[in-house]
Coordinates of C-alpha atoms (C1' of nucleotides) in Angstrom, one line a residue:
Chain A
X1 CA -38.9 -55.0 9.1
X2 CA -35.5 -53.7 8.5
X3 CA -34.5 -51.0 10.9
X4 CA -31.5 -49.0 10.3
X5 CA -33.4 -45.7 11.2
X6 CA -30.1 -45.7 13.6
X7 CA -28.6 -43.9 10.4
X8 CA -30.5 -41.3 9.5
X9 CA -33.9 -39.9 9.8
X10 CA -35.8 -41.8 7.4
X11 CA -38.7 -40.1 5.1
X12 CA -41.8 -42.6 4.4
X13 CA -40.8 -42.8 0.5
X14 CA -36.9 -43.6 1.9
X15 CA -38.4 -46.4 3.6
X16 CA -40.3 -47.7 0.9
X17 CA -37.6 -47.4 -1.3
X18 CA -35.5 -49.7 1.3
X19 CA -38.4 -52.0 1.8
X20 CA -38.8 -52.5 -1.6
X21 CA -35.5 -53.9 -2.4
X22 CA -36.1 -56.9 -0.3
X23 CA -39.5 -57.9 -2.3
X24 CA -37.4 -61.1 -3.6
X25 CA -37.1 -63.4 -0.8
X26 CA -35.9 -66.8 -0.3
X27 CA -35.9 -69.4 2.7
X28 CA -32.1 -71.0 3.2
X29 CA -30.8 -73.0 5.6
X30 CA -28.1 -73.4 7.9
X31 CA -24.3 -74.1 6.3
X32 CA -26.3 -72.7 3.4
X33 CA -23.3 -70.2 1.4
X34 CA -24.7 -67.5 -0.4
X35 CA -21.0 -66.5 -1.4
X36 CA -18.2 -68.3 -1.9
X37 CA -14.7 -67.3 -1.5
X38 CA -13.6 -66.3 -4.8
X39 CA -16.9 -65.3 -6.7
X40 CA -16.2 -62.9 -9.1
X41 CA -20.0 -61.4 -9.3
X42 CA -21.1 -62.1 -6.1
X43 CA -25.0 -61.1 -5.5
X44 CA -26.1 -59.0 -2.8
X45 CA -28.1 -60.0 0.3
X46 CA -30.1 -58.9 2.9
X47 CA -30.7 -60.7 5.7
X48 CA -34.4 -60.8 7.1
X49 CA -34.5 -63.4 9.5
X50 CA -31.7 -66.1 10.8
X51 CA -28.1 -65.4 11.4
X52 CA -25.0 -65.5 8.9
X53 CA -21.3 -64.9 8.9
X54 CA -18.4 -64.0 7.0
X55 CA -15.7 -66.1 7.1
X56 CA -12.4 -67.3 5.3
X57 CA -10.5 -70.2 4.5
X58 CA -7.1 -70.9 5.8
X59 CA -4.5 -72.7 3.9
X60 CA -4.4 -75.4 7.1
X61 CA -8.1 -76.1 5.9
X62 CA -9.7 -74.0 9.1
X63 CA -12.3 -72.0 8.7
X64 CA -12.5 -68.7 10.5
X65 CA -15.3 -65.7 11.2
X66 CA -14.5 -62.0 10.7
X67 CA -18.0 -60.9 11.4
X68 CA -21.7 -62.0 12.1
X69 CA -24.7 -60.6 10.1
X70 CA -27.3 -60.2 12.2
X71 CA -31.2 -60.3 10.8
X72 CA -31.6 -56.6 9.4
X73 CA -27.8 -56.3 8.0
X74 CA -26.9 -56.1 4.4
X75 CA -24.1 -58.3 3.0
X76 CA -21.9 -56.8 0.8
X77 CA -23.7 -54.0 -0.8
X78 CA -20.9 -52.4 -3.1
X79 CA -18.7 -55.2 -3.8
X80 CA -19.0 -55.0 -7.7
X81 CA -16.4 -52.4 -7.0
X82 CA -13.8 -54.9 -5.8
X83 CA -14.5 -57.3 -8.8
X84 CA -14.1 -60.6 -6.6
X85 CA -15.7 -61.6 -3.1
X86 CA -12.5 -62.1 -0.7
X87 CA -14.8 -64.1 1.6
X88 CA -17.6 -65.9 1.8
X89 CA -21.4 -65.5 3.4
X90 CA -22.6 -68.7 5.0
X91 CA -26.1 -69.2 6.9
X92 CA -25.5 -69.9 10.4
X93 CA -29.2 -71.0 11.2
X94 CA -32.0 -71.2 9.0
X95 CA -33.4 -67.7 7.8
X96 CA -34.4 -65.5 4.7
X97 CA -32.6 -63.1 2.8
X98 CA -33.3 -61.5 -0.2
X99 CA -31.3 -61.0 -3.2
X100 CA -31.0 -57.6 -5.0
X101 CA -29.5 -56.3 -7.8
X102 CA -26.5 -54.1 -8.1
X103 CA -28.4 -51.4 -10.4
X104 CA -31.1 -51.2 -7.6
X105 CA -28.5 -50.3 -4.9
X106 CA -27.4 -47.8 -7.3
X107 CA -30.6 -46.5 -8.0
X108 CA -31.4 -45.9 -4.5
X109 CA -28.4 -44.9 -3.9
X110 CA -28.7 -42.0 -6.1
X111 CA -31.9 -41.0 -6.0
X112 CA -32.8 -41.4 -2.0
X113 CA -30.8 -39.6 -0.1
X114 CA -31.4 -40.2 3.1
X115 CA -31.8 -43.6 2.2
X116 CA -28.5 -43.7 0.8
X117 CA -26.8 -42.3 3.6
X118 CA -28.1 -45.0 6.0
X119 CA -27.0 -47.6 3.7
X120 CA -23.8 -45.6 4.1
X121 CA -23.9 -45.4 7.9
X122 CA -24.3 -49.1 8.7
X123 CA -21.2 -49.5 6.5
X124 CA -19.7 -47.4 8.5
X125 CA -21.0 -49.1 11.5
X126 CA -19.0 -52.3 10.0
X127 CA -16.2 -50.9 10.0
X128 CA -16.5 -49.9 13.6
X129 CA -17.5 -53.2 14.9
X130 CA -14.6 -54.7 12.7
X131 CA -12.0 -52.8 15.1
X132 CA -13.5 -53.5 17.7
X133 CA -13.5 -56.9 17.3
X134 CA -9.6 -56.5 16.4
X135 CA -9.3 -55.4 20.0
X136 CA -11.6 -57.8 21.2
X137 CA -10.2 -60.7 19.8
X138 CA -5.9 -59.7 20.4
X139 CA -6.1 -58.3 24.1
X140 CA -8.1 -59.9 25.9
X141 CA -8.4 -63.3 27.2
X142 CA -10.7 -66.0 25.5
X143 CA -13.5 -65.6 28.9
X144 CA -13.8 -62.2 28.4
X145 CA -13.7 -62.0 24.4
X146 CA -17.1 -64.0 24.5
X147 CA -18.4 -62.0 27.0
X148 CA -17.6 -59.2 25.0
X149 CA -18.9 -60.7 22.4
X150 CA -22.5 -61.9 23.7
X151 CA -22.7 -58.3 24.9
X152 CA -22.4 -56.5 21.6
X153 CA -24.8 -59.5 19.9
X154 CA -27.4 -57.9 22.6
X155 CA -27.1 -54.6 21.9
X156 CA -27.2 -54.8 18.2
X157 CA -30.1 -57.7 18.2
X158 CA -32.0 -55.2 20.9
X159 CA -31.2 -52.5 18.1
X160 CA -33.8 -54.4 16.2
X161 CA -36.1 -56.0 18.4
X162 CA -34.9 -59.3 18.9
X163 CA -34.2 -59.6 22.6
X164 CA -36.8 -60.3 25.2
X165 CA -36.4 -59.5 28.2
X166 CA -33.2 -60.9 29.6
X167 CA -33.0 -63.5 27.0
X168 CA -32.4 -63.7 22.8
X169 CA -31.5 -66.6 20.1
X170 CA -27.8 -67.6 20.1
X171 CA -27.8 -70.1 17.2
X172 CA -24.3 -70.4 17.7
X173 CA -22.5 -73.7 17.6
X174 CA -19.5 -74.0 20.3
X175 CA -17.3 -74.2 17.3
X176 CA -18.7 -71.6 15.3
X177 CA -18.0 -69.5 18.9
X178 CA -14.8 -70.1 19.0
X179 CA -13.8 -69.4 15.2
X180 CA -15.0 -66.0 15.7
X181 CA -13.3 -65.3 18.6
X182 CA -9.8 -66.7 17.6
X183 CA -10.5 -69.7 20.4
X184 CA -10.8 -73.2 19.7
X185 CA -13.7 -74.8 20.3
X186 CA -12.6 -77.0 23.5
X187 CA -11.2 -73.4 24.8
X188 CA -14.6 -72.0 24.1
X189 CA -16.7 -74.6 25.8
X190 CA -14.2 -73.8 29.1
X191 CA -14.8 -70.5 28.8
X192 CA -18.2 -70.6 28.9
X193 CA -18.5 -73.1 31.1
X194 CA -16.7 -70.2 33.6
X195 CA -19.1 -67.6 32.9
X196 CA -21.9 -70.0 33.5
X197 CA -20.5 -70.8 36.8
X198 CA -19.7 -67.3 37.6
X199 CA -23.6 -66.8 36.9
X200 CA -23.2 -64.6 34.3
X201 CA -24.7 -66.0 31.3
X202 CA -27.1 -68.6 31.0
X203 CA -26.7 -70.5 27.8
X204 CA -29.1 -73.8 27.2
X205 CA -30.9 -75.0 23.9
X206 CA -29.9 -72.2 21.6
X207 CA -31.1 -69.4 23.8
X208 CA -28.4 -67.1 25.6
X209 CA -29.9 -65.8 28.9
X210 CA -28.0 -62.6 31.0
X211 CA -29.3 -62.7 34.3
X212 CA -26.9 -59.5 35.3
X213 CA -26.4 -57.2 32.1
X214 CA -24.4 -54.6 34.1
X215 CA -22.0 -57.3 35.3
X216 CA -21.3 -58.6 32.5
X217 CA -20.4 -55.7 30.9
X218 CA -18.2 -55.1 33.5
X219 CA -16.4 -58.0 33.6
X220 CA -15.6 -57.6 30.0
X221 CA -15.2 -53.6 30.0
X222 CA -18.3 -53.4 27.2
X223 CA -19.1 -49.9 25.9
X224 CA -21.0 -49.8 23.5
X225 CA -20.1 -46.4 22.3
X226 CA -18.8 -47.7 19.1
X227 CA -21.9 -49.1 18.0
X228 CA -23.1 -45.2 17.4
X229 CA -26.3 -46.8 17.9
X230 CA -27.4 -44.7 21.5
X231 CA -29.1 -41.7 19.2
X232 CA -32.6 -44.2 18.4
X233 CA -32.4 -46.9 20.1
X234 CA -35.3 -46.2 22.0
X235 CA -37.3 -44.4 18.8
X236 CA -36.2 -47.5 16.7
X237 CA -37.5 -50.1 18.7
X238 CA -40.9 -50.5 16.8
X239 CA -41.0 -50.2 13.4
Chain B
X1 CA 0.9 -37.3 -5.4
X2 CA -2.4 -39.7 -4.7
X3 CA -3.1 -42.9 -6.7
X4 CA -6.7 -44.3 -6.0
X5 CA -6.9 -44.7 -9.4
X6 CA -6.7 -48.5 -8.6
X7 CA -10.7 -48.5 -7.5
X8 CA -11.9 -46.5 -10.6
X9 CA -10.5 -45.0 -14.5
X10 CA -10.6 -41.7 -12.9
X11 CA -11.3 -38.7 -15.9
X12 CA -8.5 -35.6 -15.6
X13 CA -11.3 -33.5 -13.9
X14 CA -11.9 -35.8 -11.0
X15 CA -8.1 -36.2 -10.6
X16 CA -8.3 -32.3 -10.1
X17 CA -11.2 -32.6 -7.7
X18 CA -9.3 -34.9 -5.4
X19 CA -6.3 -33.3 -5.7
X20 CA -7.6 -29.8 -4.8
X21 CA -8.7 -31.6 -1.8
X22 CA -5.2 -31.8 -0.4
X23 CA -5.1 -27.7 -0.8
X24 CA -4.8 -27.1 2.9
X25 CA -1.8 -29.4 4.2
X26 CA 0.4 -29.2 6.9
X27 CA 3.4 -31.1 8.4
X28 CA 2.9 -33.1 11.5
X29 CA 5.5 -35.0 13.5
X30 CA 5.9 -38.2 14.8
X31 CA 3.1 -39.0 18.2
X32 CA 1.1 -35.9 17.0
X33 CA -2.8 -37.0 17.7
X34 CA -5.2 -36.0 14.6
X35 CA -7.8 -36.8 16.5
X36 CA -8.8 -37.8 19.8
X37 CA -11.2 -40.7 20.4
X38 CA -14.2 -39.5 21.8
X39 CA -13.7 -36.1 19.8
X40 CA -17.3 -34.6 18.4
X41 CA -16.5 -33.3 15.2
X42 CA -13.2 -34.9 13.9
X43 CA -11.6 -33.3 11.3
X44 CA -11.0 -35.3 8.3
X45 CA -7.2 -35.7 7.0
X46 CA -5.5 -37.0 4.1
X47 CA -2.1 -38.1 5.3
X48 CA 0.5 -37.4 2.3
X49 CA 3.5 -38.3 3.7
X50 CA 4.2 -40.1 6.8
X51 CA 2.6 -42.8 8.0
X52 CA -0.3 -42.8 10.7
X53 CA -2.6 -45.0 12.6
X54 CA -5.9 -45.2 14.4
X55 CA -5.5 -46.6 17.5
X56 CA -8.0 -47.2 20.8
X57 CA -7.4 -47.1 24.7
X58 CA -8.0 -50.0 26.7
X59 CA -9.3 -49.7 30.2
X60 CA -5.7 -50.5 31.7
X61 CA -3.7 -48.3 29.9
X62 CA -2.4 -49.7 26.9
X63 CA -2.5 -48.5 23.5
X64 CA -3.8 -50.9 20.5
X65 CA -3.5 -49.8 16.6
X66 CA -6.2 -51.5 14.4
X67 CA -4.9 -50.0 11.7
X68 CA -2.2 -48.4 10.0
X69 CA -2.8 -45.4 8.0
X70 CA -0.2 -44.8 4.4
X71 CA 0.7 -42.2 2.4
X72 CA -2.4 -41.3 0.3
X73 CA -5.1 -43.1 2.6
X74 CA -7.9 -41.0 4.5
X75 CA -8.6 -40.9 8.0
X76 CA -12.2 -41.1 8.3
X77 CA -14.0 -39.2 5.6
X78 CA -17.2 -40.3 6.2
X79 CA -17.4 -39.9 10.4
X80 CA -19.6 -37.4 10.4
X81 CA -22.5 -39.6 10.0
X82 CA -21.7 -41.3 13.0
X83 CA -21.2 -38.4 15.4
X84 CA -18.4 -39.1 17.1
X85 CA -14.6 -40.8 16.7
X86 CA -14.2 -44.1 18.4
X87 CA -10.7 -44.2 18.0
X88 CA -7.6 -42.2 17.5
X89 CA -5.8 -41.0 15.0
X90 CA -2.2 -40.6 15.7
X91 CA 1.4 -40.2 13.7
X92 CA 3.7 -42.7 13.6
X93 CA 6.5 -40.6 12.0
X94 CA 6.8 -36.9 10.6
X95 CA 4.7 -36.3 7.7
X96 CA 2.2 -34.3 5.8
X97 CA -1.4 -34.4 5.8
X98 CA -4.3 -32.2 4.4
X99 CA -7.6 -30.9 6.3
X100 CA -10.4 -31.2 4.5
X101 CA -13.8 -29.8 5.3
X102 CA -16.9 -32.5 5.5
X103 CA -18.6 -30.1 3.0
X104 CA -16.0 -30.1 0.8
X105 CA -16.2 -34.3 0.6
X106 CA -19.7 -34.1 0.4
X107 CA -19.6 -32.2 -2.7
X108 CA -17.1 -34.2 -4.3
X109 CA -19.3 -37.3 -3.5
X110 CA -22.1 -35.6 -5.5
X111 CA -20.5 -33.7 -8.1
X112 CA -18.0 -36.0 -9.5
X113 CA -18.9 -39.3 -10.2
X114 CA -15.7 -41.6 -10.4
X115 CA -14.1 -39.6 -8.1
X116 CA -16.4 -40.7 -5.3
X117 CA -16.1 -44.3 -6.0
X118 CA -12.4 -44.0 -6.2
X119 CA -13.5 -42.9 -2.2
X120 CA -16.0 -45.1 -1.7
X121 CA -13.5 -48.1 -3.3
X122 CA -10.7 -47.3 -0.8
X123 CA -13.1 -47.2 2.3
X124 CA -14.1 -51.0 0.7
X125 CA -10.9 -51.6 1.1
X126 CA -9.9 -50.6 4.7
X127 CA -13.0 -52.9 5.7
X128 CA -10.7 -55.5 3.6
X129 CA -7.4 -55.1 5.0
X130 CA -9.3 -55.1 8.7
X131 CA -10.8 -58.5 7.8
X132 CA -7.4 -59.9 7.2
X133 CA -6.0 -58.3 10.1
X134 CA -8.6 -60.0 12.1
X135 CA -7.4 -63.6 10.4
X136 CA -3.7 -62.8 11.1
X137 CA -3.7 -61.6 14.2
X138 CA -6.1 -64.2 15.9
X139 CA -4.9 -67.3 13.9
X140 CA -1.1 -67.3 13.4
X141 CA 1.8 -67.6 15.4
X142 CA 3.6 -64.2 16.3
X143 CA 6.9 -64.6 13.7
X144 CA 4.0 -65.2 10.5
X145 CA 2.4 -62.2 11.9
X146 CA 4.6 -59.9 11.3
X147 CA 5.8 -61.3 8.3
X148 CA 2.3 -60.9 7.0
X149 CA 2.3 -57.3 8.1
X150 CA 5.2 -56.7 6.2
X151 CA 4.1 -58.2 3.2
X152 CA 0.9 -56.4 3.4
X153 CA 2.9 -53.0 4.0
X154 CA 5.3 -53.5 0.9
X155 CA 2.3 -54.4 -1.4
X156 CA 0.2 -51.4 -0.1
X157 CA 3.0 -48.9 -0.4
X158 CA 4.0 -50.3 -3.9
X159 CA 1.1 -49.1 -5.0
X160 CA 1.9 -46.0 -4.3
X161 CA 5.4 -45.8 -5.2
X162 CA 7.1 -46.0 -2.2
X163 CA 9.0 -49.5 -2.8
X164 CA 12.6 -48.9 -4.0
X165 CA 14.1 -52.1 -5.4
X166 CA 14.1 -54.3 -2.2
X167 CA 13.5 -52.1 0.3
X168 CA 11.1 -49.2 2.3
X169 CA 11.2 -47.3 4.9
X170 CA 10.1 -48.8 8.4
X171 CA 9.3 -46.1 10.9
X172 CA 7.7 -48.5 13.4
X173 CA 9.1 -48.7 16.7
X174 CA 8.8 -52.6 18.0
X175 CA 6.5 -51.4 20.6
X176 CA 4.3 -49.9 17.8
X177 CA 4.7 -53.2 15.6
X178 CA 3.6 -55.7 18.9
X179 CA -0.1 -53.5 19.3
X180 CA -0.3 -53.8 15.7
X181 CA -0.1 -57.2 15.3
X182 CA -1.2 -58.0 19.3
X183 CA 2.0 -59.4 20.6
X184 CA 3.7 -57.9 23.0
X185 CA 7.7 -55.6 22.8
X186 CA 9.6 -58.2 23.8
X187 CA 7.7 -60.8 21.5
X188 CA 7.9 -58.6 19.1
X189 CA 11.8 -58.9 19.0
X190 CA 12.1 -62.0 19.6
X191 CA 10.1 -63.0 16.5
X192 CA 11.6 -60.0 14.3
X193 CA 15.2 -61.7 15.7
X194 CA 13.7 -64.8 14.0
X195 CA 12.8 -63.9 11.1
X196 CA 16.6 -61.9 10.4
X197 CA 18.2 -65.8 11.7
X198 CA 16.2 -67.2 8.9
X199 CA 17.2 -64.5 6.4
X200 CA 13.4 -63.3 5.3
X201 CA 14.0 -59.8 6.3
X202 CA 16.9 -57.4 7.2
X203 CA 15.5 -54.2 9.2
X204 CA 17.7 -51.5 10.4
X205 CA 17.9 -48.3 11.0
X206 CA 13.7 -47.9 10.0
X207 CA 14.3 -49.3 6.5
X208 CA 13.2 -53.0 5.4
X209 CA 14.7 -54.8 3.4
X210 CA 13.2 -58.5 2.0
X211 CA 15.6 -59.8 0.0
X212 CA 13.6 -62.4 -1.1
X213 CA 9.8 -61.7 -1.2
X214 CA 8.1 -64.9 -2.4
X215 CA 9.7 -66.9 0.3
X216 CA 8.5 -64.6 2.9
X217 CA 4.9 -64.5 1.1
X218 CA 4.9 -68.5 1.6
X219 CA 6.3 -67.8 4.9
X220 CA 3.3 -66.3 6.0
X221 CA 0.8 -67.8 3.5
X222 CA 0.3 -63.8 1.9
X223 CA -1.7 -63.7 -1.0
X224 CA -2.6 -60.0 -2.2
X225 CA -5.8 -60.5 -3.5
X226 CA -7.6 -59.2 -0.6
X227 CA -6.4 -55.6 -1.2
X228 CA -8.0 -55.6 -4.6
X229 CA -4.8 -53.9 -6.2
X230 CA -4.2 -55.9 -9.2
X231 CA -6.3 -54.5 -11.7
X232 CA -4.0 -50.8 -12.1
X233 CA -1.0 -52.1 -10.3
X234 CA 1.3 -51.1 -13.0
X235 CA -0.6 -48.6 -14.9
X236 CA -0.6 -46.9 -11.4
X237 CA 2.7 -46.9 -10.4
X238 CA 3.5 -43.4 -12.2
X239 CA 1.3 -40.8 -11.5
Chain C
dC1 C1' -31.5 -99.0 17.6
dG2 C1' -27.5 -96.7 15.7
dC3 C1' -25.5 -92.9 13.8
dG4 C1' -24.0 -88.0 13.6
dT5 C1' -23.5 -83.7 15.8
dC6 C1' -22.4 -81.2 19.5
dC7 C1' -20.9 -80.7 24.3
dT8 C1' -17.8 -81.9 28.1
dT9 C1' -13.6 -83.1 30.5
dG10 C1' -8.6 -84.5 31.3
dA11 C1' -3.6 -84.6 30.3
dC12 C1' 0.1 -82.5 28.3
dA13 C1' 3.0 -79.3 25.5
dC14 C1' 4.0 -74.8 24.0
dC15 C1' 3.6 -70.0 22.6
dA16 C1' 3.7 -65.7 24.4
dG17 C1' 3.3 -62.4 28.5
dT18 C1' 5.6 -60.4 32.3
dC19 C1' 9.4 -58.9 35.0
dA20 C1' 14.0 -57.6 35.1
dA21 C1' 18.5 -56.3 33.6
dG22 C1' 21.8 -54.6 30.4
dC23 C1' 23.3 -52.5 26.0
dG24 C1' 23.6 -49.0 22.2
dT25 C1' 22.4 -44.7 20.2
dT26 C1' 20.8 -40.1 20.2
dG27 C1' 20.4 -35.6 21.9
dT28 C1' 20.9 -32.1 25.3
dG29 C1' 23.1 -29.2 28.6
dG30 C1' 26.9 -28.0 31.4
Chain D
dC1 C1' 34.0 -32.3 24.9
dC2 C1' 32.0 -35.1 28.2
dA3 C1' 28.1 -36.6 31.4
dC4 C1' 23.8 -37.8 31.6
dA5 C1' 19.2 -38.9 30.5
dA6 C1' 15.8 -40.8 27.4
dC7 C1' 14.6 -44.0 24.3
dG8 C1' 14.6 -48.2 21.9
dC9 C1' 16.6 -52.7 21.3
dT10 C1' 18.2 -57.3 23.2
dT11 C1' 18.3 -61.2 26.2
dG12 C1' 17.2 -64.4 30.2
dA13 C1' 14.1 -66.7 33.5
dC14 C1' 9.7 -67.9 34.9
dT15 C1' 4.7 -68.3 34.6
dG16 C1' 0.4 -69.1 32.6
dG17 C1' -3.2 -69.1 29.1
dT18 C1' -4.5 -71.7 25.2
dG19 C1' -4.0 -75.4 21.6
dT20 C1' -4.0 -80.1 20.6
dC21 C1' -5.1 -84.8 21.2
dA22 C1' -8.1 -88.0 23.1
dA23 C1' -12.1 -90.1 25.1
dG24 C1' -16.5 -90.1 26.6
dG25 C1' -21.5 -88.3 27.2
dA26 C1' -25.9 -86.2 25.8
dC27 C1' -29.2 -85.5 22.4
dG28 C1' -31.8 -85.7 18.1
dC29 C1' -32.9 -88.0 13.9
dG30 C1' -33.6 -91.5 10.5

DNA sequence: CGCGTCCTTGACACCAGTCAAGCGTTGTGG
DNA sequence: CCACAACGCTTGACTGGTGTCAAGGACGCG
């Protein structure tokens, strides 16, 4: 299910021990928090299926995204370290995750090495989409921040099988859009109302369709370099 | 001379594993690149004096910092896994940083346990302090911006004893402060002009001085809690 | 049928980018 | 010792991208 073989090379018993921790599952639904802002033992969460996002609250009342977790990514695996969660984890469709235990992190952690280290490497990754998204979201103007955007959703949902073809699920609200692009939601509905008419996305009940990858990676100077995904992305495409 | 004790009680003999670490240092000055972005096999550095920051190249030209690097922060200790830097690494004043070999890290990680989750802490909190960036930069005017920065700055370097009284040193350029905060030179000014009118900050000659903290904390809405510092902030203010 | 949620569009105001010019300081070489 | 260049800071004028407010439309759901 989960394939962050992108990491490292992953022995069968690594994988098992990976697989294992997700044996307690749960259904949740969209707007569904599975942290809040302030929690001081926050539980840990994989997601399996369905989208989710971290996101803050701002002393205007606003509510902002700093990152999306895509089906596959982890939550916040090491935050019993920190003592508080300094964000919260909301569904942004319906989905499954499973809750885990800090001890079992640990335990794989010490025990699985290669395991460990792509637990390690996807934090890593994190971080690198983080700064992107700082770059993203400050220099660029709101058009080509969502293109940016929609391509780096393609690459990392394609990274675990979820695209087909020229077309993948985009659960996103218009609102929910523009709070993790640093637009407002009226600027975002323009802006995509321009890439539409440029032809380069296709965006209709909850399903985002790219006619044109190449072109609209150009128009938003996409590479997706820091994604350090290139090394199995062909080998990682079935499980 | 390095005070990550704030992510874990750290024993005399890990103290002495990080510190022989920084063995191998050397002075640097001001615009010297530590590494490249797009470099293979990036040296890792521990910058003791000084301060740095990673920074990317956009396709027309212009330089962006995602973030800035302190005395007693890492560069990327961890990058190995991922191949390849995505970003640079450059000074922002003289200083003095150590080289450290991957090998050397990886045998810290192993060997000594509270010493690598004093590392694996302060890599939690980069991914913090990027959140937060992401928030301030795409969701506050240009004059709260900076403010923010600053207060973020002072806090960080307070933790590692580099506040005197009111005051630290401020080797930014206005240039350099604009791509950190994504505003442009002359914005930059104008809002630093701003904030002198209103008598939150007095910068000159590359020292800051904030005469009155708390009002530029509400200023800019600044609440530390997302650098996780409280817990050791005075027990870690002497070495 | 009526309500809620989300999408769409218009008018207007404003923050911030760009271009351009001038000033002050530092450092270097004649 | 002075001239000059390089760099960073400061200020003005103008433009434009984006936020805000507001109203209406499309769709699904109870």
């Amino acid at each position: 299910m989960r394939k962050m073989a992108h990491g490292a090379t992953l022995a069968e018993a690594d994988r098992a021990a990976l697989i294992h921790l997700t044996r307690h599952m749960r259904s949740v639904e969209r707007r569904q928090t599975l942290t809040e802002e302030g929690d001081l033992n926050p539980r840990i969460h994989i997601v399996l299926e369905g989208w989710a996002c971290r996101s803050k609250l701002l002393s205007n009342g606003k509510r902002l995204i700093t990152d999306l977790i895509l089906p596959g990514d982890a939550c916040h695996p090491h935050t019993n370290l920190l003592g508080h969660a300094d964000h919260s984890v909301t569904m942004l469709s319906d989905g499954l995750v499973a809750e885990v235990e800090a001890a079992e992190i640990a335990r794989v952690l010490a025990h699985q090495a290669s395991a460990a280290q792509a637990l390690h490497w996807s934090s890593l990754q994190v971080d690198a989409i983080l700064r992107q998204a700082l770059i993203n979201n400050g220099h660029r103007l709101a058009d080509a921040r969502i293109a940016h955007l929609i391509c780096e959703l393609r690459t990392r949902l394609l990274a675990v099988g979820l695209v087909k073809g020229d077309r993948f699920a985009w659960p996103l609200t218009q609102e929910e859009l523009g709070q993790a692009v640093a637009i407002s939601n009226v600027h975002a509905n323009r802006s995509l109302m321009a890439l539409r008419a440029d032809g380069l996305i296709d965006l209709t009940t909850r399903v985002m369709v790219v006619p044109d990858l190449a072109r609209l990676a150009a128009y938003c100077d996409f590479r997706p370099d820091y994604l350090h995904l290139s090394k199995g992305i062909d080998s990682a495409l079935r499980t």
